[in-house]
Every structure is written in C-alpha cells, then in structure tokens.
Amino acid sequence: MAIARKRQVSLVDTKYYHCISRCVRRAFLCGVDNFTNQSYEHRREWVESKLLALANVFCIDVCAYAVMSNHTHLVLYVDDKKAKRLTDKAIIQRWHRLCKGTVLTNKYLQGEELSKIEWLFLNETISEYRERLANISWFMRLLNEDIARRANKEDNCTGRFWEGRFKSQALLDEAALIACMAYVDLNPIRAKAAATPETSDHTSVKIRIESATAGKQPKQLLRFSGKPKKQMAKGLPFELKSYLELVELTGRCIREGKAGYIESSTLPLLQRVNITPENWLKLTTQFSRVFHGAVGRPASHEGYCEHLNRKRRANVSNCEKLLA
C-alpha cells in the first residue's frame, strides 16, 4: 500500500531525497519507439532544461539526475532554511516565475495599496508559496506536468503520461547519499546507453566533468563542499575529485561485468562512509531493487521513523547488510 508523501519526508532527519518518475505509456518518454521507429530523443532536453530551470526558482537543489528512455532519476536537496530566509517579495517573485499568482500578489508587486483584509489574505498566500518552494511534491508536479503537456501535444493525444505518483526515498546518511548519487549517475552506462560518464548525455555527472575540466563546479547543481565539518557551508559533504574517481572506478567494474573486488585503497570515499567494495557494487547496480523506502544505516532509521510516527522500518535488513 502506498505511503502518504507527508509520511516519507522528514526534514529533521534528512534533506536529501531520491525521486523516480516513470512513463506509463508504451511509447517511450525518450528514445526510439520500436513500433513506429519515431525518435523521441529530443524530449531528454525538455526534461533536463525544465529540471534545472525549476531548481533555479525553488529552494531545492539538484545533486544528481539521469534522464533515461522511460523514466527519470533525481537526487534532491531541500533547502528549507533558504525558503524561510527569503523576503516576502522574493517569495512572490519566485512563484510568479512558475505561475501567474493571484490578483493580490500582482497588486503587491506593482506597488498598489492594499487594505487590511487584503494584507491578511496576502500574508496567507505568501506563507503558502513559501512552503511550496521547499516542497518536493510541488517541484515534481511542475516538472512532470510540463513534460506531460508537451508530450501530449506532440503525440496529439490526451490522458496520463506518467505513473500516478513519483517514487520518493529518503537518504538518511552519507553512505546512502553517495551510493544513490553514483547509482543515478551510472544509469546510462548500466543501460548501455553510454560508454563512459563523460559521454552520458543528460546526466549530472557529465555536467560535473565538463565543469571540472575547467577547474569549476556547475552553478546549476549542488556543489561539493569537501569533507564533513561541524560547521560547513551548504554543499555535498564529499570531495568532487574523489566522487568522480569513485564513479569512474565503479562504472568500469559494472561495464566489464566483473564480479568485483575493488581495492579499498583506491576508493578513499568508501572507507570514509564505511561501505565494503562488494556492497558498494551491489548498491550502485541494484539501488532501486534493493531499497523500497527510506535508505540509511539502522541508527538513522530510528529517528526518522520516530519523527514520522511510523512503527515499521522498511529496508532495515538490507540497510544492516549493506550500510552498517
């Protein structure tokens, strides 16, 4: 039975979430339809452009993504503190970049005078917008609705384009986060759609590699901030160089079909998050199959379930085996 979205998101425990959307039709979201030989490859650019545009408006950062033939993978970071910090005017301006807004929000931006009762309703609207801008469901809704409309128009049809709900997984600690990011970035290689990370079109890892060759980090993605510290700037708690090396080494093992033992000395990041090389290969090839709910070490699950008032801990046995 599906779990309500509000019972899957606990920002007290983690701000990182893995989201998957799957196409419901026989025709691919992207790729070539074997029945008609029609190519839908151009739709990958639709998804990628809309995704990065939304991240520029929402208080939600993109950590990793991969646009596949019939589904999309996203790893998102919810920056709720940023949403609380933004001024009322900034909140309205951001929302107006997504939707038309209301009569009152437009009057406010135009500098028109408002009555007391209008101010009351305006403040309620601003609070609602502020909450939405840090809400994964709204982020995914605007992403998927836009793609569905464009695809329906192109296909000259109506009806549902995506499955009823996107899948969401809480990533409760560093081990779950780094495993999931690598899993997402290596999707095209595992699907034999690309030979190397740098040739994996419409993925976050390709953007990161292109920027890294120029000694930079991409502005449209959440940056790597280095090793975790007690007080550190916002960013992924890993080193970019280590992550790219990790993806490359893992991808090589997957691509060559080796049962795989990777020397721990060559993967310093795995040592830091305490995942054995054997478990790492399983995590980065079978993440969605192995885990069907929140992901993290057993200790991380306790607080997460307590805050959401959930008695059953999903994935606990697999988390104990692979992440402990």
PDB file of N, CA and C in Angstrom, residues 74 89 178 247 249 257:
ATOM      1  N   LEU A  74      16.235  11.489  -9.930  1.00  0.00           N
ATOM      2  CA  LEU A  74      16.699  12.749  -9.349  1.00  0.00           C
ATOM      3  C   LEU A  74      17.144  12.507  -7.918  1.00  0.00           C
ATOM      4  N   LYS A  89       8.700  39.562  -0.692  1.00  0.00           N
ATOM      5  CA  LYS A  89       8.731  39.987  -2.090  1.00  0.00           C
ATOM      6  C   LYS A  89       9.475  38.960  -2.943  1.00  0.00           C
ATOM      7  N   ILE A 178      25.787   8.973  -1.104  1.00  0.00           N
ATOM      8  CA  ILE A 178      26.826   8.769  -2.109  1.00  0.00           C
ATOM      9  C   ILE A 178      26.526   7.546  -2.967  1.00  0.00           C
ATOM     10  N   VAL A 247      32.958   7.206  -9.236  1.00  0.00           N
ATOM     11  CA  VAL A 247      32.015   6.875 -10.306  1.00  0.00           C
ATOM     12  C   VAL A 247      32.730   6.164 -11.444  1.00  0.00           C
ATOM     13  N   LEU A 249      35.602   4.398 -11.382  1.00  0.00           N
ATOM     14  CA  LEU A 249      36.032   3.057 -10.987  1.00  0.00           C
ATOM     15  C   LEU A 249      34.854   2.089 -10.874  1.00  0.00           C
ATOM     16  N   GLY A 257      31.618  -6.177 -16.380  1.00  0.00           N
ATOM     17  CA  GLY A 257      30.892  -7.320 -15.857  1.00  0.00           C
ATOM     18  C   GLY A 257      31.664  -8.132 -14.846  1.00  0.00           C
TER      19      GLY A 257
END
